[in-house]
């Protein structure tokens, strides 16, 4: 593992920043006087790469791909260009690199925007969204609650990464308020269903992998790994009571369609490369098309915090992406087995990332054991599920020697349900 | 019900054509000398509406919306413009209407293209695709096969239209060959799963409803009905053996992702208006947000035929869209309950449309009762599931007094699986 790479942007040379030169994550931002365009986080600044492209300091192809409100066109250029862009940014921002930017006072002033002065937007157009159920501890916890520990894992679970298609239109940027949903509910004691606001609204701490290269037919695990452009934090907001009533026999539907929040910066697979790690030991040998061929998971520390309205922020769970049983590459490879075409901008949710201990659980459903064991916040108040006004925040970072590859926060505040479902 | 409306395009004045003046369905076509653009079927011709727009005979908005390879931009204009376009086309193509086209020999020759000389393309960009399970007979048949007649319907089935998110990238135009998929399978007698080509590849006869107006939060049933732009025939190709192994607990995934074929012409809700009918009597009262407020199903005769390679075409099932328990409007209204945003171009599959009798079953799974009772084609050969080289064709039409509103065929030929899954 290399140490901190130094930049002439001084705020990037701290062990605490999410965005050292080693990271260079991709986002979309706007300022009071300019529309949405592509930017790269560096320290406490955003580098306006659309401006650098128009000034000729970055040239990726025959037409501009950075003065756009999404990174999809860069992804379309393919992995060689991804590597070229990263190398060029390192050269332009690194201490002692190409002085074309660092040595041009006027351009520096125009191209570096303080993050505090910018508004962030969705970093890419989500083509389709798939959500998986590939965390061993989460599947075991949820299965135990519903079926007992002997039958916790479905028979297929150790053989394929179980997934379902989610709703791309549900994906929103961190910071977007989340309205508590209405839905059809039927508790075990209700004689018939009722249409009411969800009473068991929850989160799921996940990582999202972004497909950067399209494919038509089945692809190998190595191809899948190469096709992933980058990662974000992902919160799969989940209405447990709507889910319990609707999910048999065809899976979750409206329970997962209210919102899916993502963190604003795409952290590239290249930036995470030093943090690759293996999946846990296989409990059953995987079939050839899914068998691990190398380290494709990542060592990323993750946390959830909850802040009641007007209260203080409590960390309620801490876990790590390396707890997953299946990597995003395995999920993507499985996704293509039937000939399913994958497109640039497809987003794959990892599934809830829980660890072995109680404090490692990635959902309130698990933290409160289905509401039966409420947990306590730092200020002494109790929670089973989300209450109106609560702000839920996911954070994540890979930790290197003297630096961190951070994701920025993925947060959302839950607003009360509408008085009538129809506004 | 009005009778046949007459056109000066003589082939449109037949009781046998799918495309009389009453229909005016929307497609996308190309010819040897011109790229993909919007067209309208009339008799055995396609009216090049992109040309009429460029000539000023049709004007829908400030910028052209018809010289495009999709109808999404027309949908974006909203229901008033949809009505205006239909009225204008009726005026231009009707006998004794506006002579701007009929009286201009040169323009007529340029604007009418024989269907036989054109190539058809996907008529719209599919934003997201959702598939439902809303046919009472199909759900009962499948449930009986798996759980016995007493437990055939899941407890939620009579209260909500059960649906799952499908894969938009799987949607292809009628005529596209369908490659038998590979997948992970495990039969009841297999000690462990295996990765092999599907042995139980099937179809599902469905209607597809196209969302023409976007919505952000929950919408009423009446709003949902108004937001549907039109309908197509839809074949939800299904690998039953992949499905059986993967679908617990999160629903079908790769079993449904190989392909979803649609018919080439969008038949508008306006053209189908005379064929509106009620849903069947409710077995349990629906909650207020789903309760029927008017006739929102349609009386459309449907059939499936199967033609073995080099053999003759046998009709293997006949049914009607009016057999559905839930209308597309009810499905769309339910889809929005959680606040799920819907977009122009979203496609909703009705679910398999089976009727009460054996000959009314909309899938081979039901026709062969899970493979236990093979059915016989006209030439005496038997089928349980699809064999390589088989062409499956869906057909559909609403029958008026002396005319029919047809959909054109929705067909696909199944090619053998690749020797290796990776091409």
PDB file of N, CA and C in Angstrom, chain A residues 128 130 133 155-156 159-160 163-169 181-182 184 192-193 195 218-220 245-251 253-254 257-258 285 287 289 334-335 337-338 340-343 346 421-422, chain B residues 128 130 133 155-156 159-160 163-165 167-169 181-182 184 192-195 218-220 245-251 253-254 257-258 285 287 289 334-335 337-338 340-343 346 421-422:
ATOM      1  N   UNK A 128     -30.422   1.289 -14.760  1.00  0.00           N
ATOM      2  CA  UNK A 128     -31.327   0.423 -14.001  1.00  0.00           C
ATOM      3  C   UNK A 128     -30.667   0.131 -12.666  1.00  0.00           C
ATOM      4  N   UNK A 130     -30.365  -2.596  -9.414  1.00  0.00           N
ATOM      5  CA  UNK A 130     -30.575  -3.946  -8.895  1.00  0.00           C
ATOM      6  C   UNK A 130     -30.088  -3.984  -7.460  1.00  0.00           C
ATOM      7  N   UNK A 133     -28.785  -9.316  -1.877  1.00  0.00           N
ATOM      8  CA  UNK A 133     -29.075  -9.805  -0.528  1.00  0.00           C
ATOM      9  C   UNK A 133     -27.901 -10.710  -0.201  1.00  0.00           C
ATOM     10  N   UNK A 155     -32.220 -22.199   0.591  1.00  0.00           N
ATOM     11  CA  UNK A 155     -31.338 -23.228   0.022  1.00  0.00           C
ATOM     12  C   UNK A 155     -30.398 -22.717  -1.065  1.00  0.00           C
ATOM     13  N   UNK A 156     -30.827 -21.685  -1.805  1.00  0.00           N
ATOM     14  CA  UNK A 156     -29.997 -21.187  -2.904  1.00  0.00           C
ATOM     15  C   UNK A 156     -28.909 -20.209  -2.441  1.00  0.00           C
ATOM     16  N   UNK A 159     -25.217 -20.530  -3.045  1.00  0.00           N
ATOM     17  CA  UNK A 159     -24.859 -20.887  -4.427  1.00  0.00           C
ATOM     18  C   UNK A 159     -24.937 -19.723  -5.416  1.00  0.00           C
ATOM     19  N   UNK A 160     -25.809 -18.763  -5.143  1.00  0.00           N
ATOM     20  CA  UNK A 160     -25.929 -17.596  -6.030  1.00  0.00           C
ATOM     21  C   UNK A 160     -26.169 -16.342  -5.186  1.00  0.00           C
ATOM     22  N   UNK A 163     -30.686 -11.648  -5.830  1.00  0.00           N
ATOM     23  CA  UNK A 163     -30.956 -10.243  -6.098  1.00  0.00           C
ATOM     24  C   UNK A 163     -32.343 -10.053  -6.667  1.00  0.00           C
ATOM     25  N   UNK A 164     -32.762  -8.812  -6.693  1.00  0.00           N
ATOM     26  CA  UNK A 164     -34.042  -8.464  -7.328  1.00  0.00           C
ATOM     27  C   UNK A 164     -33.842  -7.118  -7.994  1.00  0.00           C
ATOM     28  N   UNK A 165     -34.647  -6.873  -9.013  1.00  0.00           N
ATOM     29  CA  UNK A 165     -34.571  -5.592  -9.687  1.00  0.00           C
ATOM     30  C   UNK A 165     -35.258  -4.535  -8.827  1.00  0.00           C
ATOM     31  N   UNK A 166     -34.564  -3.434  -8.594  1.00  0.00           N
ATOM     32  CA  UNK A 166     -35.155  -2.318  -7.871  1.00  0.00           C
ATOM     33  C   UNK A 166     -35.651  -1.272  -8.850  1.00  0.00           C
ATOM     34  N   UNK A 167     -35.914  -0.101  -8.341  1.00  0.00           N
ATOM     35  CA  UNK A 167     -36.516   0.944  -9.160  1.00  0.00           C
ATOM     36  C   UNK A 167     -35.510   2.098  -9.312  1.00  0.00           C
ATOM     37  N   UNK A 168     -35.003   2.288 -10.531  1.00  0.00           N
ATOM     38  CA  UNK A 168     -34.014   3.354 -10.762  1.00  0.00           C
ATOM     39  C   UNK A 168     -34.578   4.723 -10.402  1.00  0.00           C
ATOM     40  N   UNK A 169     -35.884   4.911 -10.607  1.00  0.00           N
ATOM     41  CA  UNK A 169     -36.474   6.232 -10.323  1.00  0.00           C
ATOM     42  C   UNK A 169     -36.474   6.539  -8.832  1.00  0.00           C
ATOM     43  N   UNK A 181     -43.502   6.760   3.642  1.00  0.00           N
ATOM     44  CA  UNK A 181     -44.494   6.332   2.650  1.00  0.00           C
ATOM     45  C   UNK A 181     -45.806   5.812   3.248  1.00  0.00           C
ATOM     46  N   UNK A 182     -46.852   5.923   2.468  1.00  0.00           N
ATOM     47  CA  UNK A 182     -48.089   5.178   2.688  1.00  0.00           C
ATOM     48  C   UNK A 182     -47.931   3.811   2.026  1.00  0.00           C
ATOM     49  N   UNK A 184     -49.994  -0.427   1.696  1.00  0.00           N
ATOM     50  CA  UNK A 184     -50.947  -1.411   2.215  1.00  0.00           C
ATOM     51  C   UNK A 184     -50.210  -2.281   3.221  1.00  0.00           C
ATOM     52  N   UNK A 192     -57.955  -7.547   8.370  1.00  0.00           N
ATOM     53  CA  UNK A 192     -57.774  -7.297   6.949  1.00  0.00           C
ATOM     54  C   UNK A 192     -56.743  -6.184   6.750  1.00  0.00           C
ATOM     55  N   UNK A 193     -56.245  -6.062   5.515  1.00  0.00           N
ATOM     56  CA  UNK A 193     -55.227  -5.027   5.306  1.00  0.00           C
ATOM     57  C   UNK A 193     -55.814  -3.626   5.433  1.00  0.00           C
ATOM     58  N   UNK A 195     -54.725   0.755   4.492  1.00  0.00           N
ATOM     59  CA  UNK A 195     -53.837   1.622   3.702  1.00  0.00           C
ATOM     60  C   UNK A 195     -53.451   2.803   4.575  1.00  0.00           C
ATOM     61  N   UNK A 218     -23.625 -13.338 -21.230  1.00  0.00           N
ATOM     62  CA  UNK A 218     -22.933 -13.671 -19.985  1.00  0.00           C
ATOM     63  C   UNK A 218     -21.471 -13.243 -20.027  1.00  0.00           C
ATOM     64  N   UNK A 219     -20.969 -12.729 -18.912  1.00  0.00           N
ATOM     65  CA  UNK A 219     -19.559 -12.334 -18.815  1.00  0.00           C
ATOM     66  C   UNK A 219     -18.908 -13.090 -17.653  1.00  0.00           C
ATOM     67  N   UNK A 220     -17.593 -13.227 -17.752  1.00  0.00           N
ATOM     68  CA  UNK A 220     -16.854 -13.928 -16.695  1.00  0.00           C
ATOM     69  C   UNK A 220     -16.684 -13.005 -15.484  1.00  0.00           C
ATOM     70  N   UNK A 245     -46.120  -7.660   3.967  1.00  0.00           N
ATOM     71  CA  UNK A 245     -47.418  -7.997   3.367  1.00  0.00           C
ATOM     72  C   UNK A 245     -47.307  -8.266   1.870  1.00  0.00           C
ATOM     73  N   UNK A 246     -46.391  -7.591   1.187  1.00  0.00           N
ATOM     74  CA  UNK A 246     -46.381  -7.668  -0.273  1.00  0.00           C
ATOM     75  C   UNK A 246     -45.425  -8.703  -0.850  1.00  0.00           C
ATOM     76  N   UNK A 247     -44.401  -9.131  -0.090  1.00  0.00           N
ATOM     77  CA  UNK A 247     -43.241  -9.738  -0.759  1.00  0.00           C
ATOM     78  C   UNK A 247     -43.423 -11.180  -1.196  1.00  0.00           C
ATOM     79  N   UNK A 248     -44.462 -11.850  -0.756  1.00  0.00           N
ATOM     80  CA  UNK A 248     -44.712 -13.198  -1.259  1.00  0.00           C
ATOM     81  C   UNK A 248     -45.725 -13.144  -2.394  1.00  0.00           C
ATOM     82  N   UNK A 249     -45.497 -13.747  -3.533  1.00  0.00           N
ATOM     83  CA  UNK A 249     -44.367 -14.600  -3.892  1.00  0.00           C
ATOM     84  C   UNK A 249     -43.303 -13.917  -4.773  1.00  0.00           C
ATOM     85  N   UNK A 250     -43.453 -12.641  -5.129  1.00  0.00           N
ATOM     86  CA  UNK A 250     -42.563 -12.104  -6.167  1.00  0.00           C
ATOM     87  C   UNK A 250     -41.531 -11.102  -5.671  1.00  0.00           C
ATOM     88  N   UNK A 251     -41.386 -10.976  -4.354  1.00  0.00           N
ATOM     89  CA  UNK A 251     -40.312 -10.143  -3.828  1.00  0.00           C
ATOM     90  C   UNK A 251     -40.748  -8.741  -3.458  1.00  0.00           C
ATOM     91  N   UNK A 253     -41.374  -4.758  -3.461  1.00  0.00           N
ATOM     92  CA  UNK A 253     -41.824  -3.906  -4.569  1.00  0.00           C
ATOM     93  C   UNK A 253     -42.001  -2.474  -4.038  1.00  0.00           C
ATOM     94  N   UNK A 254     -43.181  -2.125  -3.529  1.00  0.00           N
ATOM     95  CA  UNK A 254     -43.382  -0.761  -3.044  1.00  0.00           C
ATOM     96  C   UNK A 254     -42.611  -0.491  -1.753  1.00  0.00           C
ATOM     97  N   UNK A 257     -39.473   1.204  -2.898  1.00  0.00           N
ATOM     98  CA  UNK A 257     -39.558   2.148  -4.024  1.00  0.00           C
ATOM     99  C   UNK A 257     -39.657   3.606  -3.599  1.00  0.00           C
ATOM    100  N   UNK A 258     -39.718   3.873  -2.289  1.00  0.00           N
ATOM    101  CA  UNK A 258     -39.848   5.261  -1.833  1.00  0.00           C
ATOM    102  C   UNK A 258     -38.584   6.054  -2.138  1.00  0.00           C
ATOM    103  N   UNK A 285     -18.675 -24.982  -2.091  1.00  0.00           N
ATOM    104  CA  UNK A 285     -17.912 -24.577  -3.267  1.00  0.00           C
ATOM    105  C   UNK A 285     -18.847 -23.941  -4.300  1.00  0.00           C
ATOM    106  N   UNK A 287     -20.082 -22.786  -8.049  1.00  0.00           N
ATOM    107  CA  UNK A 287     -19.943 -23.295  -9.413  1.00  0.00           C
ATOM    108  C   UNK A 287     -18.930 -22.416 -10.167  1.00  0.00           C
ATOM    109  N   UNK A 289     -18.717 -20.571 -12.766  1.00  0.00           N
ATOM    110  CA  UNK A 289     -18.940 -19.213 -13.279  1.00  0.00           C
ATOM    111  C   UNK A 289     -18.914 -18.164 -12.165  1.00  0.00           C
ATOM    112  N   UNK A 334     -23.229 -12.856 -12.103  1.00  0.00           N
ATOM    113  CA  UNK A 334     -24.493 -13.607 -11.982  1.00  0.00           C
ATOM    114  C   UNK A 334     -25.623 -12.913 -12.743  1.00  0.00           C
ATOM    115  N   UNK A 335     -25.631 -11.591 -12.698  1.00  0.00           N
ATOM    116  CA  UNK A 335     -26.689 -10.784 -13.315  1.00  0.00           C
ATOM    117  C   UNK A 335     -26.768 -11.024 -14.819  1.00  0.00           C
ATOM    118  N   UNK A 337     -25.948 -13.948 -16.397  1.00  0.00           N
ATOM    119  CA  UNK A 337     -25.940 -15.367 -16.784  1.00  0.00           C
ATOM    120  C   UNK A 337     -27.014 -15.723 -17.810  1.00  0.00           C
ATOM    121  N   UNK A 338     -28.179 -15.113 -17.696  1.00  0.00           N
ATOM    122  CA  UNK A 338     -29.292 -15.467 -18.582  1.00  0.00           C
ATOM    123  C   UNK A 338     -29.227 -14.754 -19.921  1.00  0.00           C
ATOM    124  N   UNK A 340     -28.842 -11.373 -19.849  1.00  0.00           N
ATOM    125  CA  UNK A 340     -29.352 -10.042 -19.498  1.00  0.00           C
ATOM    126  C   UNK A 340     -28.337  -8.979 -19.909  1.00  0.00           C
ATOM    127  N   UNK A 341     -28.768  -8.042 -20.743  1.00  0.00           N
ATOM    128  CA  UNK A 341     -27.884  -6.947 -21.161  1.00  0.00           C
ATOM    129  C   UNK A 341     -27.691  -5.973 -20.010  1.00  0.00           C
ATOM    130  N   UNK A 342     -26.456  -5.568 -19.796  1.00  0.00           N
ATOM    131  CA  UNK A 342     -26.142  -4.568 -18.769  1.00  0.00           C
ATOM    132  C   UNK A 342     -25.696  -3.297 -19.471  1.00  0.00           C
ATOM    133  N   UNK A 343     -26.056  -2.159 -18.900  1.00  0.00           N
ATOM    134  CA  UNK A 343     -25.758  -0.885 -19.538  1.00  0.00           C
ATOM    135  C   UNK A 343     -24.926   0.023 -18.638  1.00  0.00           C
ATOM    136  N   UNK A 346     -25.803   1.299 -14.867  1.00  0.00           N
ATOM    137  CA  UNK A 346     -26.537   0.359 -14.011  1.00  0.00           C
ATOM    138  C   UNK A 346     -25.918   0.384 -12.618  1.00  0.00           C
ATOM    139  N   UNK A 421     -52.631  10.381   1.252  1.00  0.00           N
ATOM    140  CA  UNK A 421     -51.599   9.869   0.353  1.00  0.00           C
ATOM    141  C   UNK A 421     -51.517  10.650  -0.943  1.00  0.00           C
ATOM    142  N   UNK A 422     -52.595  11.314  -1.325  1.00  0.00           N
ATOM    143  CA  UNK A 422     -52.608  11.985  -2.617  1.00  0.00           C
ATOM    144  C   UNK A 422     -52.267  13.468  -2.470  1.00  0.00           C
TER     145      UNK A 422
ATOM    146  N   UNK B 128     -38.398   2.132 -17.473  1.00  0.00           N
ATOM    147  CA  UNK B 128     -38.254   0.983 -16.574  1.00  0.00           C
ATOM    148  C   UNK B 128     -39.396   0.017 -16.887  1.00  0.00           C
ATOM    149  N   UNK B 130     -41.925  -3.064 -15.380  1.00  0.00           N
ATOM    150  CA  UNK B 130     -42.497  -3.749 -14.224  1.00  0.00           C
ATOM    151  C   UNK B 130     -43.421  -4.843 -14.732  1.00  0.00           C
ATOM    152  N   UNK B 133     -48.687  -9.857 -11.839  1.00  0.00           N
ATOM    153  CA  UNK B 133     -49.122 -11.254 -11.650  1.00  0.00           C
ATOM    154  C   UNK B 133     -50.605 -11.134 -11.332  1.00  0.00           C
ATOM    155  N   UNK B 155     -52.085 -14.823   0.316  1.00  0.00           N
ATOM    156  CA  UNK B 155     -53.066 -14.048   1.093  1.00  0.00           C
ATOM    157  C   UNK B 155     -53.266 -12.620   0.593  1.00  0.00           C
ATOM    158  N   UNK B 156     -52.224 -12.033   0.006  1.00  0.00           N
ATOM    159  CA  UNK B 156     -52.326 -10.639  -0.450  1.00  0.00           C
ATOM    160  C   UNK B 156     -52.975 -10.500  -1.823  1.00  0.00           C
ATOM    161  N   UNK B 159     -56.014  -8.427  -2.662  1.00  0.00           N
ATOM    162  CA  UNK B 159     -55.987  -7.068  -2.103  1.00  0.00           C
ATOM    163  C   UNK B 159     -55.092  -6.094  -2.863  1.00  0.00           C
ATOM    164  N   UNK B 160     -54.055  -6.610  -3.491  1.00  0.00           N
ATOM    165  CA  UNK B 160     -53.154  -5.746  -4.272  1.00  0.00           C
ATOM    166  C   UNK B 160     -52.704  -6.474  -5.537  1.00  0.00           C
ATOM    167  N   UNK B 163     -46.730  -7.328  -8.050  1.00  0.00           N
ATOM    168  CA  UNK B 163     -45.817  -7.056  -9.158  1.00  0.00           C
ATOM    169  C   UNK B 163     -44.375  -7.112  -8.704  1.00  0.00           C
ATOM    170  N   UNK B 164     -43.480  -7.143  -9.676  1.00  0.00           N
ATOM    171  CA  UNK B 164     -42.045  -7.067  -9.373  1.00  0.00           C
ATOM    172  C   UNK B 164     -41.416  -6.248 -10.483  1.00  0.00           C
ATOM    173  N   UNK B 165     -40.289  -5.638 -10.147  1.00  0.00           N
ATOM    174  CA  UNK B 165     -39.565  -4.877 -11.160  1.00  0.00           C
ATOM    175  C   UNK B 165     -38.851  -5.844 -12.090  1.00  0.00           C
ATOM    176  N   UNK B 167     -36.606  -6.108 -15.988  1.00  0.00           N
ATOM    177  CA  UNK B 167     -35.375  -5.530 -16.506  1.00  0.00           C
ATOM    178  C   UNK B 167     -35.683  -4.850 -17.850  1.00  0.00           C
ATOM    179  N   UNK B 168     -35.594  -3.515 -17.894  1.00  0.00           N
ATOM    180  CA  UNK B 168     -35.898  -2.784 -19.125  1.00  0.00           C
ATOM    181  C   UNK B 168     -34.976  -3.214 -20.261  1.00  0.00           C
ATOM    182  N   UNK B 169     -33.729  -3.550 -19.937  1.00  0.00           N
ATOM    183  CA  UNK B 169     -32.781  -3.920 -20.995  1.00  0.00           C
ATOM    184  C   UNK B 169     -33.158  -5.237 -21.665  1.00  0.00           C
ATOM    185  N   UNK B 181     -31.479 -19.431 -22.681  1.00  0.00           N
ATOM    186  CA  UNK B 181     -30.490 -18.990 -21.696  1.00  0.00           C
ATOM    187  C   UNK B 181     -29.814 -20.134 -20.936  1.00  0.00           C
ATOM    188  N   UNK B 182     -28.621 -19.849 -20.464  1.00  0.00           N
ATOM    189  CA  UNK B 182     -27.981 -20.640 -19.428  1.00  0.00           C
ATOM    190  C   UNK B 182     -28.451 -20.125 -18.072  1.00  0.00           C
ATOM    191  N   UNK B 184     -28.386 -21.106 -13.467  1.00  0.00           N
ATOM    192  CA  UNK B 184     -28.174 -22.072 -12.388  1.00  0.00           C
ATOM    193  C   UNK B 184     -29.506 -22.765 -12.102  1.00  0.00           C
ATOM    194  N   UNK B 192     -27.030 -31.207  -6.049  1.00  0.00           N
ATOM    195  CA  UNK B 192     -26.568 -29.828  -5.952  1.00  0.00           C
ATOM    196  C   UNK B 192     -26.894 -29.097  -7.247  1.00  0.00           C
ATOM    197  N   UNK B 193     -26.830 -27.766  -7.227  1.00  0.00           N
ATOM    198  CA  UNK B 193     -27.184 -27.037  -8.449  1.00  0.00           C
ATOM    199  C   UNK B 193     -26.142 -27.251  -9.546  1.00  0.00           C
ATOM    200  N   UNK B 194     -26.563 -26.979 -10.786  1.00  0.00           N
ATOM    201  CA  UNK B 194     -25.648 -27.074 -11.924  1.00  0.00           C
ATOM    202  C   UNK B 194     -25.888 -25.853 -12.800  1.00  0.00           C
ATOM    203  N   UNK B 195     -24.890 -25.505 -13.625  1.00  0.00           N
ATOM    204  CA  UNK B 195     -25.000 -24.342 -14.504  1.00  0.00           C
ATOM    205  C   UNK B 195     -25.121 -24.856 -15.922  1.00  0.00           C
ATOM    206  N   UNK B 218     -48.038   9.378  -4.937  1.00  0.00           N
ATOM    207  CA  UNK B 218     -49.176   8.506  -5.200  1.00  0.00           C
ATOM    208  C   UNK B 218     -50.220   9.202  -6.085  1.00  0.00           C
ATOM    209  N   UNK B 219     -50.803   8.457  -7.017  1.00  0.00           N
ATOM    210  CA  UNK B 219     -51.853   9.001  -7.885  1.00  0.00           C
ATOM    211  C   UNK B 219     -53.117   8.163  -7.734  1.00  0.00           C
ATOM    212  N   UNK B 220     -54.250   8.779  -8.037  1.00  0.00           N
ATOM    213  CA  UNK B 220     -55.529   8.078  -7.935  1.00  0.00           C
ATOM    214  C   UNK B 220     -55.695   7.147  -9.138  1.00  0.00           C
ATOM    215  N   UNK B 245     -35.477 -22.255  -8.870  1.00  0.00           N
ATOM    216  CA  UNK B 245     -34.326 -22.293  -7.970  1.00  0.00           C
ATOM    217  C   UNK B 245     -34.003 -20.929  -7.372  1.00  0.00           C
ATOM    218  N   UNK B 246     -34.256 -19.859  -8.128  1.00  0.00           N
ATOM    219  CA  UNK B 246     -33.786 -18.545  -7.671  1.00  0.00           C
ATOM    220  C   UNK B 246     -34.831 -17.722  -6.915  1.00  0.00           C
ATOM    221  N   UNK B 247     -36.140 -18.020  -7.078  1.00  0.00           N
ATOM    222  CA  UNK B 247     -37.137 -16.987  -6.759  1.00  0.00           C
ATOM    223  C   UNK B 247     -37.439 -16.807  -5.278  1.00  0.00           C
ATOM    224  N   UNK B 248     -37.002 -17.722  -4.423  1.00  0.00           N
ATOM    225  CA  UNK B 248     -37.191 -17.512  -3.003  1.00  0.00           C
ATOM    226  C   UNK B 248     -35.935 -16.911  -2.396  1.00  0.00           C
ATOM    227  N   UNK B 249     -35.988 -15.857  -1.636  1.00  0.00           N
ATOM    228  CA  UNK B 249     -37.174 -15.135  -1.178  1.00  0.00           C
ATOM    229  C   UNK B 249     -37.476 -13.831  -1.923  1.00  0.00           C
ATOM    230  N   UNK B 250     -36.671 -13.428  -2.926  1.00  0.00           N
ATOM    231  CA  UNK B 250     -36.835 -12.059  -3.446  1.00  0.00           C
ATOM    232  C   UNK B 250     -37.450 -11.965  -4.837  1.00  0.00           C
ATOM    233  N   UNK B 251     -37.976 -13.107  -5.342  1.00  0.00           N
ATOM    234  CA  UNK B 251     -38.701 -13.026  -6.598  1.00  0.00           C
ATOM    235  C   UNK B 251     -37.873 -13.414  -7.809  1.00  0.00           C
ATOM    236  N   UNK B 253     -35.664 -13.286 -11.181  1.00  0.00           N
ATOM    237  CA  UNK B 253     -34.555 -12.379 -11.514  1.00  0.00           C
ATOM    238  C   UNK B 253     -33.982 -12.785 -12.866  1.00  0.00           C
ATOM    239  N   UNK B 254     -33.022 -13.706 -12.913  1.00  0.00           N
ATOM    240  CA  UNK B 254     -32.448 -14.092 -14.195  1.00  0.00           C
ATOM    241  C   UNK B 254     -33.429 -14.909 -15.044  1.00  0.00           C
ATOM    242  N   UNK B 257     -34.942 -12.393 -17.370  1.00  0.00           N
ATOM    243  CA  UNK B 257     -34.094 -11.315 -17.895  1.00  0.00           C
ATOM    244  C   UNK B 257     -33.539 -11.593 -19.289  1.00  0.00           C
ATOM    245  N   UNK B 258     -33.831 -12.775 -19.846  1.00  0.00           N
ATOM    246  CA  UNK B 258     -33.297 -13.102 -21.167  1.00  0.00           C
ATOM    247  C   UNK B 258     -33.907 -12.207 -22.233  1.00  0.00           C
ATOM    248  N   UNK B 285     -63.710  -6.964  -1.149  1.00  0.00           N
ATOM    249  CA  UNK B 285     -63.766  -5.540  -1.473  1.00  0.00           C
ATOM    250  C   UNK B 285     -62.352  -4.945  -1.460  1.00  0.00           C
ATOM    251  N   UNK B 287     -59.542  -1.972  -1.081  1.00  0.00           N
ATOM    252  CA  UNK B 287     -59.401  -0.735  -0.311  1.00  0.00           C
ATOM    253  C   UNK B 287     -59.618   0.457  -1.256  1.00  0.00           C
ATOM    254  N   UNK B 289     -58.133   3.079  -2.333  1.00  0.00           N
ATOM    255  CA  UNK B 289     -57.200   3.579  -3.346  1.00  0.00           C
ATOM    256  C   UNK B 289     -57.145   2.700  -4.584  1.00  0.00           C
ATOM    257  N   UNK B 334     -51.316   1.362  -7.907  1.00  0.00           N
ATOM    258  CA  UNK B 334     -50.618   0.639  -6.827  1.00  0.00           C
ATOM    259  C   UNK B 334     -49.111   0.916  -6.866  1.00  0.00           C
ATOM    260  N   UNK B 335     -48.563   0.997  -8.067  1.00  0.00           N
ATOM    261  CA  UNK B 335     -47.127   1.200  -8.265  1.00  0.00           C
ATOM    262  C   UNK B 335     -46.646   2.499  -7.630  1.00  0.00           C
ATOM    263  N   UNK B 337     -48.013   3.975  -4.851  1.00  0.00           N
ATOM    264  CA  UNK B 337     -48.479   4.186  -3.468  1.00  0.00           C
ATOM    265  C   UNK B 337     -47.373   4.612  -2.515  1.00  0.00           C
ATOM    266  N   UNK B 338     -46.185   4.074  -2.694  1.00  0.00           N
ATOM    267  CA  UNK B 338     -45.093   4.369  -1.760  1.00  0.00           C
ATOM    268  C   UNK B 338     -44.395   5.674  -2.078  1.00  0.00           C
ATOM    269  N   UNK B 340     -43.312   6.118  -5.268  1.00  0.00           N
ATOM    270  CA  UNK B 340     -42.446   5.717  -6.385  1.00  0.00           C
ATOM    271  C   UNK B 340     -42.699   6.623  -7.594  1.00  0.00           C
ATOM    272  N   UNK B 341     -41.662   7.285  -8.064  1.00  0.00           N
ATOM    273  CA  UNK B 341     -41.796   8.139  -9.240  1.00  0.00           C
ATOM    274  C   UNK B 341     -41.936   7.288 -10.491  1.00  0.00           C
ATOM    275  N   UNK B 342     -42.876   7.651 -11.351  1.00  0.00           N
ATOM    276  CA  UNK B 342     -43.077   6.962 -12.626  1.00  0.00           C
ATOM    277  C   UNK B 342     -42.673   7.908 -13.745  1.00  0.00           C
ATOM    278  N   UNK B 343     -42.083   7.352 -14.787  1.00  0.00           N
ATOM    279  CA  UNK B 343     -41.574   8.178 -15.875  1.00  0.00           C
ATOM    280  C   UNK B 343     -42.192   7.807 -17.220  1.00  0.00           C
ATOM    281  N   UNK B 346     -42.223   4.176 -19.040  1.00  0.00           N
ATOM    282  CA  UNK B 346     -42.292   2.999 -18.164  1.00  0.00           C
ATOM    283  C   UNK B 346     -43.286   2.004 -18.764  1.00  0.00           C
ATOM    284  N   UNK B 421     -21.482 -20.750 -22.185  1.00  0.00           N
ATOM    285  CA  UNK B 421     -22.262 -19.555 -21.841  1.00  0.00           C
ATOM    286  C   UNK B 421     -21.557 -18.267 -22.220  1.00  0.00           C
ATOM    287  N   UNK B 422     -20.246 -18.313 -22.328  1.00  0.00           N
ATOM    288  CA  UNK B 422     -19.501 -17.078 -22.592  1.00  0.00           C
ATOM    289  C   UNK B 422     -19.206 -16.923 -24.084  1.00  0.00           C
TER     290      UNK B 422
END
